[in-house]
Amino acid sequence: MSAMLPIVWSIAGTDSGGGAGLSADQRMADAFEVHLCPVVAAVTAQSSTAVTRVEPLAPELIEAQLLALEHDMPPQALKTGLLGGVAQVELVARWVDRLRARGPLALVVDPVLGASTGAGFADEATLRAYQALLLPRATVVTPNRREAAALLGEAPAGGDAACAAPALARALQARRGARSVCITGGDSAQDGALALDWIATPQAEGWLALPRQATPHTHGTGCSFATALACALALGFVPADAAVLAKMATAQALRHGGAAGQGAGPVCARAGFGLEPALLPRMSWGEAPAFGVGEASSGAAAARPLDLYAIVDSAARVRQALAADVRTLQLRIKTPAVPDAAWHAALAEEIRAGVAACRAAGAELFVNDHWRLALELGAEAVHLGQEDLMALGDAGRRALRDSGLKLGISTHSLWELCRAATLRPRYLACGPVWPTLTKAMPWRPQGLDNLAWWCAMAPAPVVAIGGLLEAAQFEQAARCGADGVCAVRVLGEEPARTVPALQRALSQGRAAAALPVPALPHPSLERED
């Protein structure tokens, strides 16, 4: 018996033209393999060129639909679209509270205030109801820039370009109580060749970027994006990762849109969007829209696989690993709580000695963290974590990119993968693949399924790290497509004894059949509603 699909309720309007509203929601839910319950809140008479009538359903009719679903098909996520009036907004707010009293529920609010054809869907009283009742309950709200300004009670003077999306998002969080905000920008051609969405979530803030789709067929884009977010949340993803998947699915839906009348045709979401590397967006580290879209990684032309990747804590251990025929190493020396001058001098000597030993052996050495010192001492490569890179700021990251150092970057989630890709890395580490005690972290184990997905989708070679304690795991990681596999504790006291078996396992894994790549990864962080 197959497992029950996650359930999303969409409380929204019909579209007699089949382009937007519940029609678009259904197509997107099918693409995610999520079950959609389409709850009609309003009926619209519309075609591809005009909306000629909007008729909100009586609240008792909406409630009858919800009561029918409540116990048989309770949702993991609820998405709102066109609601039609104050009474309908009030009803939805009551039901969100009712459902949350029984368990976790993600709420995605798509503030459908008007149609792309120009028809208005919300009067001032309805707008105030959104502000007071839905935004404070929202897990994610998905306005475009004009809708965001309206929800804040501001007029977007000067057009879309004058509305700073980051400031609008933070104001919606601070003044309206939304937990996460995604301000969509696909409708703003003034952004140029890239379609830019700003996300502000508890996990991360930044621009999500993909090349703008050259198509007139965009009907239902906003509905599709919000439903994709709801589907990803229903699958257990946190808002930042859900936004990445929504961006991918919506871009693919735009690509497959087509004419169905005299005006803009509907977008068409399809299964398989999660396996197209070109759909993986880039994410900025801050408000500066720097992405490197289309740039090759510094590892793209590297012919040498990273293979067995030894992580050691001293120059002496570097020499031991080299003697065991390891040719990719990381020198990771932990910084004490209060580093003094003697420690800094010792660190410099360890890096200097490690660099010299690896250069003599023709091996690749990545120095962990201390990139400026590593550069000064002749290192060619460094490894940095996401927090370290964030702390550098825009100027520091530019200096790092311009230094010529090859860069390895840790990634644990989809948004971290998208953010790291902007720095043209030599490799992207995926971890922890298995549970690890090496360091405390909030991440769930990636497992072989996520590792295989990373290897298929990442724009640079992938290194598997975390919890690798026996040779069989090295073989499995190689079968996922990992370019390098990290050895830390498994090296033991005598690498010459342990390394041959690990290298044989890597060779066997590369010769064996590849492990399957899932349509989507699984969540790597627990969602908190």
Short mmCIF file of N, CA and C in Angstrom, two decimals, residues 348 351-352 355 370-379 405:
data_model
loop_
_atom_site.label_atom_id
_atom_site.label_comp_id
_atom_site.label_asym_id
_atom_site.label_seq_id
_atom_site.Cartn_x
_atom_site.Cartn_y
_atom_site.Cartn_z
N ALA A 348 50.60 29.63 11.81
CA ALA A 348 51.32 30.01 10.59
C ALA A 348 52.36 28.95 10.22
N ILE A 351 50.59 25.85 8.76
CA ILE A 351 50.12 26.09 7.39
C ILE A 351 51.31 26.10 6.43
N ARG A 352 52.37 26.79 6.80
CA ARG A 352 53.57 26.87 5.95
C ARG A 352 54.11 25.46 5.65
N VAL A 355 51.60 23.44 3.41
CA VAL A 355 51.64 23.91 2.02
C VAL A 355 52.88 23.36 1.31
N HIS A 370 41.31 30.13 7.59
CA HIS A 370 42.23 31.27 7.68
C HIS A 370 42.73 31.67 6.29
N TRP A 371 41.85 32.23 5.47
CA TRP A 371 42.17 32.38 4.06
C TRP A 371 43.22 33.44 3.78
N ARG A 372 43.18 34.54 4.51
CA ARG A 372 44.19 35.58 4.25
C ARG A 372 45.58 35.09 4.64
N LEU A 373 45.70 34.43 5.77
CA LEU A 373 46.98 33.88 6.19
C LEU A 373 47.43 32.80 5.21
N ALA A 374 46.48 31.96 4.78
CA ALA A 374 46.81 30.90 3.83
C ALA A 374 47.34 31.49 2.52
N LEU A 375 46.70 32.54 2.05
CA LEU A 375 47.16 33.20 0.82
C LEU A 375 48.56 33.77 0.99
N GLU A 376 48.79 34.40 2.13
CA GLU A 376 50.10 35.00 2.43
C GLU A 376 51.20 33.94 2.47
N LEU A 377 50.85 32.73 2.92
CA LEU A 377 51.84 31.68 3.08
C LEU A 377 51.93 30.75 1.86
N GLY A 378 51.29 31.14 0.77
CA GLY A 378 51.46 30.41 -0.48
C GLY A 378 50.46 29.32 -0.76
N ALA A 379 49.41 29.21 0.05
CA ALA A 379 48.38 28.20 -0.22
C ALA A 379 47.64 28.54 -1.50
N LEU A 405 42.44 32.17 -5.05
CA LEU A 405 42.37 30.94 -4.26
C LEU A 405 41.23 30.05 -4.75
#
